[in-house]
Coordinates of C-alpha atoms in Angstrom, one line a residue:
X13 CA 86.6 154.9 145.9
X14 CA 85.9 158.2 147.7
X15 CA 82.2 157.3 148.1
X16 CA 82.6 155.2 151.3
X17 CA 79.6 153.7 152.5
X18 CA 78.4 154.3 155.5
X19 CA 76.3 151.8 156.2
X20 CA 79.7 149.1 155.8
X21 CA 81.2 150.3 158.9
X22 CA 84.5 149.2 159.6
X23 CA 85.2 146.2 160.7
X24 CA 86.2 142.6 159.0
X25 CA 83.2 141.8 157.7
X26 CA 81.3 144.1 155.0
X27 CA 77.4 143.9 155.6
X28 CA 75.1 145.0 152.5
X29 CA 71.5 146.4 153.4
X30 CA 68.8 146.8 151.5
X31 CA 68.6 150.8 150.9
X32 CA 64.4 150.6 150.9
X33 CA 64.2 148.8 154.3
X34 CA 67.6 148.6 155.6
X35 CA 67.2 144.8 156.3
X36 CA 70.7 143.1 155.4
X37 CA 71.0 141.7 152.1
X38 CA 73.9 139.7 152.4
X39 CA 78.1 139.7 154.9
X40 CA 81.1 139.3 152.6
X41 CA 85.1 139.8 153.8
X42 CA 86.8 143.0 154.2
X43 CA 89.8 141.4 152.1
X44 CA 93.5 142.3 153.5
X45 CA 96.4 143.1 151.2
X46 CA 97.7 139.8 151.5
X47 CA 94.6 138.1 150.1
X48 CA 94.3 140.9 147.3
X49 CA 97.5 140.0 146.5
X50 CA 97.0 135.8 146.3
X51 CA 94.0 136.9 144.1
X52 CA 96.3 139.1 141.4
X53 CA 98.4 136.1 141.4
X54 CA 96.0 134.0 140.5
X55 CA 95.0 136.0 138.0
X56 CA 98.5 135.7 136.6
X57 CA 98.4 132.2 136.2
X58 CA 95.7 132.2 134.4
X59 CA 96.6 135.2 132.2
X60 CA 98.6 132.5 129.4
X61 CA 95.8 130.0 129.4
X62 CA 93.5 132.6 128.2
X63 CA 95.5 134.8 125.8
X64 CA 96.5 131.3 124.1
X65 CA 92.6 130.5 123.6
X66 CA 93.0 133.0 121.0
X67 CA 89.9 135.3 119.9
X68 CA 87.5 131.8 118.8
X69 CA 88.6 130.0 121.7
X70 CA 87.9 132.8 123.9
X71 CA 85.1 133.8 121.9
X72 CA 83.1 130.1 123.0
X73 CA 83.5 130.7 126.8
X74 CA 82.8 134.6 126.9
X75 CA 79.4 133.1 124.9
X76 CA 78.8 130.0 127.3
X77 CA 79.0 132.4 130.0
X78 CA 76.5 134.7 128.2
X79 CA 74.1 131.9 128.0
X80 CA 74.7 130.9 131.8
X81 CA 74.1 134.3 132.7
X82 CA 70.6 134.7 131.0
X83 CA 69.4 131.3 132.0
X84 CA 69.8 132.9 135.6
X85 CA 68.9 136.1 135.0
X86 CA 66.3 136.4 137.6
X87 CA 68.6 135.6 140.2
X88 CA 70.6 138.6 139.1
X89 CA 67.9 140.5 138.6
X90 CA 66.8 140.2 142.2
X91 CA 70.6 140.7 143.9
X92 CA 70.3 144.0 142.0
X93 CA 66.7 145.0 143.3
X94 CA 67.9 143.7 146.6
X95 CA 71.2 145.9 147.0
X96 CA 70.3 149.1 145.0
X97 CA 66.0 149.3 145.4
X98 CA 65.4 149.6 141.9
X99 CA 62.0 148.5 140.7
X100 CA 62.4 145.1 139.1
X101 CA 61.7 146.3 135.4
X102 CA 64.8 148.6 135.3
X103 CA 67.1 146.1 137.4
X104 CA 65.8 143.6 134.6
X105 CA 66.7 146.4 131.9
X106 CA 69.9 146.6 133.3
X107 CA 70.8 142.7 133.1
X108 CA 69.8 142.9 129.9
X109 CA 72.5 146.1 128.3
X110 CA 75.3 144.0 130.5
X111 CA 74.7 140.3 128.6
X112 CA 74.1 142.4 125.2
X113 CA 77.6 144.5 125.9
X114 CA 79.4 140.6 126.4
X115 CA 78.0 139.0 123.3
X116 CA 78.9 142.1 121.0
X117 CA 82.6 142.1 123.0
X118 CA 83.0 138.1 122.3
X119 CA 81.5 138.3 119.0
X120 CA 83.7 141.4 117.5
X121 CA 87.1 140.8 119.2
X122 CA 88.8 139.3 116.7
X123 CA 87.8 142.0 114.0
X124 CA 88.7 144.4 116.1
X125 CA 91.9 143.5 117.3
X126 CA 93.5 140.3 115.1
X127 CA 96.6 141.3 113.1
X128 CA 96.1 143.2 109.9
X129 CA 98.5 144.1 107.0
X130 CA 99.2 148.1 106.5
X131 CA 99.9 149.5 103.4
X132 CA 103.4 151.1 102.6
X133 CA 104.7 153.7 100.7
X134 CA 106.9 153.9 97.3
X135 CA 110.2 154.5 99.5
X136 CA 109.2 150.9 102.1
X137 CA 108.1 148.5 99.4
X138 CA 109.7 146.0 100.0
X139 CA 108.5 145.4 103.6
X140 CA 105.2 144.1 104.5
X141 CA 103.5 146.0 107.8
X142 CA 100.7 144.7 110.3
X143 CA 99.2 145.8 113.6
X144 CA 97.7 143.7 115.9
X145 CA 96.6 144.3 119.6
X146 CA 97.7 141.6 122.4
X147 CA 96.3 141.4 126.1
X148 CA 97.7 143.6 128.6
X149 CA 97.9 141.4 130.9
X150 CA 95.6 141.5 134.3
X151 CA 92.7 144.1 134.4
X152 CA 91.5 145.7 137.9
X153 CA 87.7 146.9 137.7
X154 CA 86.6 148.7 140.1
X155 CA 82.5 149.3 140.2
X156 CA 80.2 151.7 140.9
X157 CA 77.1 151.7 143.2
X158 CA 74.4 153.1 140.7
X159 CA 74.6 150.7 137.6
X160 CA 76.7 148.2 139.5
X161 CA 76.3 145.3 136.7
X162 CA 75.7 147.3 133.5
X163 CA 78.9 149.8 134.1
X164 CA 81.2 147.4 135.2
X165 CA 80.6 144.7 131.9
X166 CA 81.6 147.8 129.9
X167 CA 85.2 147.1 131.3
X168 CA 85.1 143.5 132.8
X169 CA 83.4 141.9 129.0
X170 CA 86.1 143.9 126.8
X171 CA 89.0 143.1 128.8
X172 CA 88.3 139.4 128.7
X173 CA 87.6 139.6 124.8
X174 CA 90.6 141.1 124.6
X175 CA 92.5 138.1 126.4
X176 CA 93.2 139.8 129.9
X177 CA 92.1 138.4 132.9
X178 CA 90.4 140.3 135.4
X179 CA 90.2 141.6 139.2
X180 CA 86.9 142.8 140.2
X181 CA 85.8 145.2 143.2
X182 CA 82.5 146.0 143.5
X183 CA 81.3 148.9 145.2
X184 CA 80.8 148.2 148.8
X185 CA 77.1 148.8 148.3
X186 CA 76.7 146.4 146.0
X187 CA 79.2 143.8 147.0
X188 CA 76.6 140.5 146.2
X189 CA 76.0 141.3 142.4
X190 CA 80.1 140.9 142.0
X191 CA 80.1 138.2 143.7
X192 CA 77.2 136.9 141.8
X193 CA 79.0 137.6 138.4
X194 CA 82.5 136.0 139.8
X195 CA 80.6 132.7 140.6
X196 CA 78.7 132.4 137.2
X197 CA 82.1 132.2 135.8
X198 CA 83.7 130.2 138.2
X199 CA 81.1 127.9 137.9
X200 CA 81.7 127.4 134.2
X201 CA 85.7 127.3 134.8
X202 CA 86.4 126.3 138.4
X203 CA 90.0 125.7 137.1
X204 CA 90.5 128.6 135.8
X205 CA 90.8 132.3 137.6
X206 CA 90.0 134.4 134.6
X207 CA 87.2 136.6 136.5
X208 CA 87.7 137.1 140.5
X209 CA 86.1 138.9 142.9
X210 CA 87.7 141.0 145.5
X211 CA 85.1 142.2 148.1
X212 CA 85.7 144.9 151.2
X213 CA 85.1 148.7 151.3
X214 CA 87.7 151.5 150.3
X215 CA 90.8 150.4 151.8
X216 CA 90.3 146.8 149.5
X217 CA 90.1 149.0 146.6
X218 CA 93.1 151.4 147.5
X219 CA 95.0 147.8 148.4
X220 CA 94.0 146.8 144.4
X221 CA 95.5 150.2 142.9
X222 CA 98.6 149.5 144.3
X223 CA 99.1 145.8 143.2
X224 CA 100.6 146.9 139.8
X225 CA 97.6 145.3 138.0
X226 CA 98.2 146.0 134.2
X227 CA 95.5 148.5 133.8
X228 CA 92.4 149.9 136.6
X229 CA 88.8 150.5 135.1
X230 CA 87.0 153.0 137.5
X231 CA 83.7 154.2 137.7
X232 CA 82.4 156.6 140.3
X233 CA 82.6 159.9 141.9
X234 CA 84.6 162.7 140.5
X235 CA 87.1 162.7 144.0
X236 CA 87.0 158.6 143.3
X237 CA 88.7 159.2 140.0
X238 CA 90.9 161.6 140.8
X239 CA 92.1 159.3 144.3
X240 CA 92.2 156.3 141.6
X241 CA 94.5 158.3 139.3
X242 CA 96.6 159.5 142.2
X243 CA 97.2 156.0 143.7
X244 CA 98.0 153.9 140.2
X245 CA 100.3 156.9 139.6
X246 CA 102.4 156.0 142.1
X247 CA 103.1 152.5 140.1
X248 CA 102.4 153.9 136.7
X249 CA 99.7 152.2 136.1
X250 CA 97.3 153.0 133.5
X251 CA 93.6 154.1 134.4
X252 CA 90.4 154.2 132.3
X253 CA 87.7 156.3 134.0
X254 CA 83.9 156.8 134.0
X255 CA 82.9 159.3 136.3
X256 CA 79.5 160.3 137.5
X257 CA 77.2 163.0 136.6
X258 CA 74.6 163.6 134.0
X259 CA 75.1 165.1 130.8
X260 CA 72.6 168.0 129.2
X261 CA 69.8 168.5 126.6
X262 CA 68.8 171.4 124.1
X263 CA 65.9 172.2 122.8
X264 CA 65.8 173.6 119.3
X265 CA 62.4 175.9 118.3
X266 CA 61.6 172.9 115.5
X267 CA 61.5 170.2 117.9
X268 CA 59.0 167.8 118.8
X269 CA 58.3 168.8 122.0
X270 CA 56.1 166.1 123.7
X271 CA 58.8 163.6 122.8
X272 CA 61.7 166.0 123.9
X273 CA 59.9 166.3 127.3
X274 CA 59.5 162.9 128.1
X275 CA 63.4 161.8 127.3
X276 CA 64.1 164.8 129.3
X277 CA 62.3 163.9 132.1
X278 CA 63.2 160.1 131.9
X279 CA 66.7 160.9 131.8
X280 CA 66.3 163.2 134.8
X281 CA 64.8 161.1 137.1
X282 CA 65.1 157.1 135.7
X283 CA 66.9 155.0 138.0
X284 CA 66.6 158.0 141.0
X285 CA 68.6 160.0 138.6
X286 CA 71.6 157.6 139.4
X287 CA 72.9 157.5 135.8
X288 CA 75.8 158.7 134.2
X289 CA 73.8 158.7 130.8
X290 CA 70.9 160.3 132.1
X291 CA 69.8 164.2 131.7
X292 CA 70.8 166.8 134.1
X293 CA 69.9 169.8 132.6
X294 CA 67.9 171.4 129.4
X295 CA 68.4 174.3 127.3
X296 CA 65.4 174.9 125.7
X297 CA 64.9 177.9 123.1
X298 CA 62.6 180.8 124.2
X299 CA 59.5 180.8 121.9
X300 CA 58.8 176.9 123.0
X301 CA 60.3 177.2 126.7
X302 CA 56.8 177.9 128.2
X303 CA 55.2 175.1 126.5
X304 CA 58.2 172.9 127.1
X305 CA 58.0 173.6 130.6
X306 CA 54.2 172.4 130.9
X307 CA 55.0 169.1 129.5
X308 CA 57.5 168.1 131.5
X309 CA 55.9 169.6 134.6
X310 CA 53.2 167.3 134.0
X311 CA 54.9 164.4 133.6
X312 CA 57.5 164.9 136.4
X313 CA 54.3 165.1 138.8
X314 CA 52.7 161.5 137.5
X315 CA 56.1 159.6 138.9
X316 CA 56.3 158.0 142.4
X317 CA 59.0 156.8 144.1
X318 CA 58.7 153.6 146.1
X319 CA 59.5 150.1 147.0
X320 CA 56.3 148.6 145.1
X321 CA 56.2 147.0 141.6
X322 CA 54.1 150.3 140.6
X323 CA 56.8 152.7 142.0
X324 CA 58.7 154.6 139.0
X325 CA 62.0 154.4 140.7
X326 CA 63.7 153.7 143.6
X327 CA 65.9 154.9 146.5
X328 CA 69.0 156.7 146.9
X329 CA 71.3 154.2 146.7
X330 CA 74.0 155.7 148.7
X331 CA 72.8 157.8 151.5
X332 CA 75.3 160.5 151.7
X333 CA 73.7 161.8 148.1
X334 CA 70.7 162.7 149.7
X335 CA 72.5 165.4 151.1
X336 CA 74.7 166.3 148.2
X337 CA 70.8 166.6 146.4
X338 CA 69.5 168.5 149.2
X339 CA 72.5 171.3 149.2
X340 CA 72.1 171.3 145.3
X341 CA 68.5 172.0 145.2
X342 CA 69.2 174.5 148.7
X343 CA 71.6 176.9 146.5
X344 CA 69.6 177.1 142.8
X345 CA 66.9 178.2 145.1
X346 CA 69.5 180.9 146.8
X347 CA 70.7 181.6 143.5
X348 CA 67.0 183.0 142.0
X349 CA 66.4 179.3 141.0
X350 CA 62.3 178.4 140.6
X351 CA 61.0 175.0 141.9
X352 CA 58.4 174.3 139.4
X353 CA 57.8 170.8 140.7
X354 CA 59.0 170.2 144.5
X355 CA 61.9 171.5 146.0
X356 CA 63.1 170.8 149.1
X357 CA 60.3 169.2 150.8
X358 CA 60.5 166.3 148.0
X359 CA 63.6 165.2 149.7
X360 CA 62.0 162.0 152.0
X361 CA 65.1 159.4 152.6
X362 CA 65.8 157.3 151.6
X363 CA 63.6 158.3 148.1
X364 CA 63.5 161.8 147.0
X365 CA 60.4 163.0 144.7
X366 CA 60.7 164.1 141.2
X367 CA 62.0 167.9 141.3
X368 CA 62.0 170.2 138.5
X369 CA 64.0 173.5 138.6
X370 CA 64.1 176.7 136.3
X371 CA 65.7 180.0 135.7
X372 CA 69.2 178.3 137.6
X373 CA 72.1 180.2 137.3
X374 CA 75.0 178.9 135.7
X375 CA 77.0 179.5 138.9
X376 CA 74.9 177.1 141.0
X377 CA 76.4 174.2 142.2
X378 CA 73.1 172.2 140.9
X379 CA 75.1 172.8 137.6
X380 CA 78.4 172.7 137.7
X381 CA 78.4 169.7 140.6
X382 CA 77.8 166.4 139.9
X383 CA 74.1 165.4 139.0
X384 CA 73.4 162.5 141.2
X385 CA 69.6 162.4 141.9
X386 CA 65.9 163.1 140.0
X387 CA 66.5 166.4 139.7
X388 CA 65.8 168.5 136.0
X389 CA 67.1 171.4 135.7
X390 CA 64.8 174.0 132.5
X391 CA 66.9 176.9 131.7
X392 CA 66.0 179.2 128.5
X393 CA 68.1 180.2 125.6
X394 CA 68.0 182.5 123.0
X395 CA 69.4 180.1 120.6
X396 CA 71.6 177.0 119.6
X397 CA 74.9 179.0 120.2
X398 CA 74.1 180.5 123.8
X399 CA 73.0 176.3 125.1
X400 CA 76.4 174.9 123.4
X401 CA 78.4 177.8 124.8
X402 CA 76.8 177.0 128.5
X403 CA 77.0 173.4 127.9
X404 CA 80.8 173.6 127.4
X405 CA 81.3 176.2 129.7
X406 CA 80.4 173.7 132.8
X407 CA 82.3 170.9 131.0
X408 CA 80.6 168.2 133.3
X409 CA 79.1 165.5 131.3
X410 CA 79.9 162.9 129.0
X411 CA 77.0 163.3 126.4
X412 CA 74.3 165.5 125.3
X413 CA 70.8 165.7 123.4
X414 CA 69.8 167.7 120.7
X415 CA 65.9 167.5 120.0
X416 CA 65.5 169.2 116.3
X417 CA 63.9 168.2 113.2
X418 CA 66.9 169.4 111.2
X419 CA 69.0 166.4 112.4
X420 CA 71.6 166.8 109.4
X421 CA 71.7 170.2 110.9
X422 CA 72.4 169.1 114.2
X423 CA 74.8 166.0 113.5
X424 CA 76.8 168.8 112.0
X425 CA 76.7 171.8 114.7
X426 CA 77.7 168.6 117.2
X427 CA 81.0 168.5 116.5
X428 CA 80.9 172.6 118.3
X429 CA 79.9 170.5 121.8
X430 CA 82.8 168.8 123.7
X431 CA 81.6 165.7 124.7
X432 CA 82.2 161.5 123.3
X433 CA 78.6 161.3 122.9
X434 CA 75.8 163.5 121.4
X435 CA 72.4 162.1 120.6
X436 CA 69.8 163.5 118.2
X437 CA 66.2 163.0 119.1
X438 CA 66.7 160.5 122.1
X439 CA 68.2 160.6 125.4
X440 CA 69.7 157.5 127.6
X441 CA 69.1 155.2 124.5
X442 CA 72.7 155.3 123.0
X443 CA 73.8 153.6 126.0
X444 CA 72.4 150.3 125.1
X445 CA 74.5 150.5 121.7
X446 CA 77.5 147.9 122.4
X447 CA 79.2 149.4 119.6
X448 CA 79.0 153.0 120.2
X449 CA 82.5 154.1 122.2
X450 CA 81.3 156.0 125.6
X451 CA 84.3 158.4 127.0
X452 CA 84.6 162.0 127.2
X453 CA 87.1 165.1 127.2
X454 CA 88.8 167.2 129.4
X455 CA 88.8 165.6 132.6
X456 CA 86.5 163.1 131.8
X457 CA 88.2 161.9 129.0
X458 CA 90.3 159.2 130.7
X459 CA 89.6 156.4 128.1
X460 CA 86.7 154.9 126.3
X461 CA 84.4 151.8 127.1
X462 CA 82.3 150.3 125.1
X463 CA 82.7 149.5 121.0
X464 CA 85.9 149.1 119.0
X465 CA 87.4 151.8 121.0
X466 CA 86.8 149.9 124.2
X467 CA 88.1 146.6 123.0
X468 CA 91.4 148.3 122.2
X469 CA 91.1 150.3 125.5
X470 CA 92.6 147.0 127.3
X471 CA 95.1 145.8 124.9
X472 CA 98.4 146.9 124.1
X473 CA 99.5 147.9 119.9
X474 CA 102.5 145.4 118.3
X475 CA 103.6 146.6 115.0
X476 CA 105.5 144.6 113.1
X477 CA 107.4 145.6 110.0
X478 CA 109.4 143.0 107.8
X479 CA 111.3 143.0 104.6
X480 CA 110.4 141.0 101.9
X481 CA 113.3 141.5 99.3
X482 CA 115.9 144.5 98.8
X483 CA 114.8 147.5 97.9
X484 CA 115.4 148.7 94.8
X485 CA 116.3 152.2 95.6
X486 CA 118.0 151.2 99.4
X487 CA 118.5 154.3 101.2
X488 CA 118.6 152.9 104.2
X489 CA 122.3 152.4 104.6
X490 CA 125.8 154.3 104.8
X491 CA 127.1 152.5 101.3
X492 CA 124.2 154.1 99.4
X493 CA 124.9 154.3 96.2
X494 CA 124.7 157.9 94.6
X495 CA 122.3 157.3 92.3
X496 CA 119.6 155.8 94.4
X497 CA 119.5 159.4 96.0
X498 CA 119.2 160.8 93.0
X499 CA 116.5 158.5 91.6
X500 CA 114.5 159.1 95.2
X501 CA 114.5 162.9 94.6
X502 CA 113.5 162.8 91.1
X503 CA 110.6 160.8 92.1
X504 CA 109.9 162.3 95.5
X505 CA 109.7 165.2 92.9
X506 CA 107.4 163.8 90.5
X507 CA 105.0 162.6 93.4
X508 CA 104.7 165.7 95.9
X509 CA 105.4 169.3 93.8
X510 CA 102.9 168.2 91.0
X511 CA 99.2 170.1 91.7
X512 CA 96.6 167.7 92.9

């Protein structure tokens, strides 16, 4: 939302550049409220059809359009290299997380969210409970420029699962890969406007905010969110977020290093360092911080940016984060900050070289801002308590990494980190789980995607409670007979003031 591109301009017509050449990529409509509007209605009419599939029914298109996806994968694969710069094997990656996040949605809806029975208690057994979870209705996604076909799945695959039927505004960067997606379906259902696309820059996705979708799934900047949450308060309408910046490591004195290292420096600078998964900073115990240090210095210097097949990543997607990068890297260095590998002079637009910082203060707005570029911050620790305490002390990302051989050890001191996600021995992996939740706390915890959590993330909870016969002891009534109270409290007696 916030993140306006400035390569779009203003104007009717949306143009999308390549980031590594700046040759256009593709001209798509700035859409006007009135069109947003014919395109939520749309929705609407379709929102019965597909509820009343029910979770098989549904189940069979969200898999034919699975298949259709893959047999085309290539084209989507080069849309992607086309309108971020990534290299070809990580746009392919990508593609590959997004169809595997729609088959596990399709294939786990139903156990997820069909009706179940409850149990009841001695005073309510006569009535049988359930719980089930129906659509909500019509879904606004709103994408993100960085991952802008993995991310968005994580909403648009779980809300059609879950029988809703979606709205989808790509970031204006990336316009052509929601496009892309929108046709694939379309051409499977012409008939039938369960997926749209809604293309334009920041006023299109204000415009959808306001159009009292059921529910808006945002991913982006942290001033996106909080405009997103702002604007769908205004109508009430709910908001699942997934903000930007990069969550932390630790390194405990048992770990194995050379494998720490390189998950630490592939989560720093993978993808430009333009993931929210990926690793922004690591807390690495004194007696192996030197060594540490070495390894990932060494493998920070073998990566080359670039446009070729050989490059290890790409661009900066979005040029205005080369200067966010830039003022980061400016103030650790102000700060008493260390450039072990770079600094400023990496910093080549539109690509930006690995750079490896250490000794940052805590203070330093390479920390506590959002990390958005292949930057690592190595800071030392005296222990496990001093990296959690820091860790939560910035409260800025959604997961973290503990390297350690004790990994019972560690699965139990995780639950001292507030974060959703903490991974032992592995970085960025956990991401390509379907059925791991993703979300976060504090402010970041606006929602979950992914997993069971995610399915119910876009549905809405029916109980249903209904008597089967009277109750022996009825208490629920005003001609209660006497001794049905007295025969509750002697049992109520017998159940809950005995030991055990």
């Amino acid at each position: 939302m916030a993140e306006t591109a400035q390569r779009s301009g203003r104007s009717n017509v949306l143009t999308s550049y390549d980031p590594r050449t700046g040759e256009v990529v593709g001209n798509y409509a700035v859409m006007g409220t009135g069109e947003l509007n014919r395109t939520v209605r749309a929705s609407r009419s379709a929102e019965k059809w597909w509820a009343e599939l029910g979770f098989s029914g549904r189940k069979r298109w969200l898999l034919d359009w699975k298949r259709s996806i893959a047999r085309r994968a290539s084209e989507l694969v080069e849309i992607l290299c086309e309108e971020t710069g990534k290299p070809e094997a990580d746009a392919a990656i990508e593609v590959m997380l997004a169809v595997e996040n729609l088959d596990w949605a399709a294939r786990n809806a139903a156990r997820v969210l069909d009706r179940r029975r409850l149990g009841s208690t001695w005073l309510t057994r006569n009535q049988r409970a359930s719980v089930g979870y129906l659509p909500l209705g019509v879904v606004g996604v709103l994408g993100p420029w960085n991952n802008p076909v993995f991310t968005p799945m994580g909403s648009i695959a779980y809300a059609m699962a879950a029988g809703n039927t979606v709205v989808f505004k790509p970031n204006e960067l990336t316009t052509g890969v929601g496009v892309w997606l929108a046709e694939s379906w379309s051409r499977l259902a012409p008939n039938q406007p369960v997926l749209q696309v809604v293309t334009g820059d920041h006023g299109t996705g204000a415009a959808l905010c306001r159009t009292k979708v059921d529910k808006i799934a945002y991913a982006g900047s942290d001033a996106g969110a909080r405009e997103v949450i702002s604007l769908c308060g205004q109508t009430m309408t709910p908001v699942v977020v997934e903000r930007n910046g990069k969550g932390a490591m630790i390194v405990h004195v048992d770990a194995k290093l050379d494998d720490a290292a390189e998950a630490a420096v592939f989560g720093a600078m993978a993808n430009a360092g333009q993931n929210a998964n990926g690793i922004q900073r690591a807390y690495v115990a004194n007696s192996v911080y030197d060594r540490f240090l070495e390894l990932v210095t060494d493998q920070a210097r073998r990566l080359r940016p670039g446009a070729d097949k050989r490059a290890s990543y790409g661009p900066m997607i979005l040029e205005s984060q080369v200067d966010v990068v830039r003022k980061q890297v400016r103030d650790a260095l102000a700060r008493g900050g260390r450039a072990v590998v770079g600094g400023l002079e990496s910093i080549r637009e539109p690509y930006i070289e690995p750079i490896v910082l250490a000794d940052v203060p805590e203070e330093s707005v390479a920390i506590t801002g959002e990390g958005i570029g292949p930057v690592l911050i190595v800071n030392k620790v005296a222990n496990v308590e001093e990296a959690v305490q820091r860790i939560n002390a910035v409260g800025n990302g959604v997961a973290v990494s503990v390297f350690t051989r004790d990994v019972h050890g560690a699965e139990a001191f995780a639950e001292q980190l507030r974060v959703g996600v903490v991974t032992v021995n592995s970085s960025t992996a956990y991401a390509g789980i379907p059925a791991l939740p993703i979300g976060g706390v504090g402010e970041y915890g606006q929602g979950h995607h992914h997993g069971d959590q995610g399915l119910r993330e876009f549905s809405r909870t029916l109980a249903i409670a209904r008597k089967r016969y009277q109750a022996p002891v009825n208490l629920s009534t005003f001609d209660r007979h006497p001794r049905d109270l007295r025969l509750a409290k002697a049992i109520f007696r017998v159940r809950h003031r005995r030991m055990g």
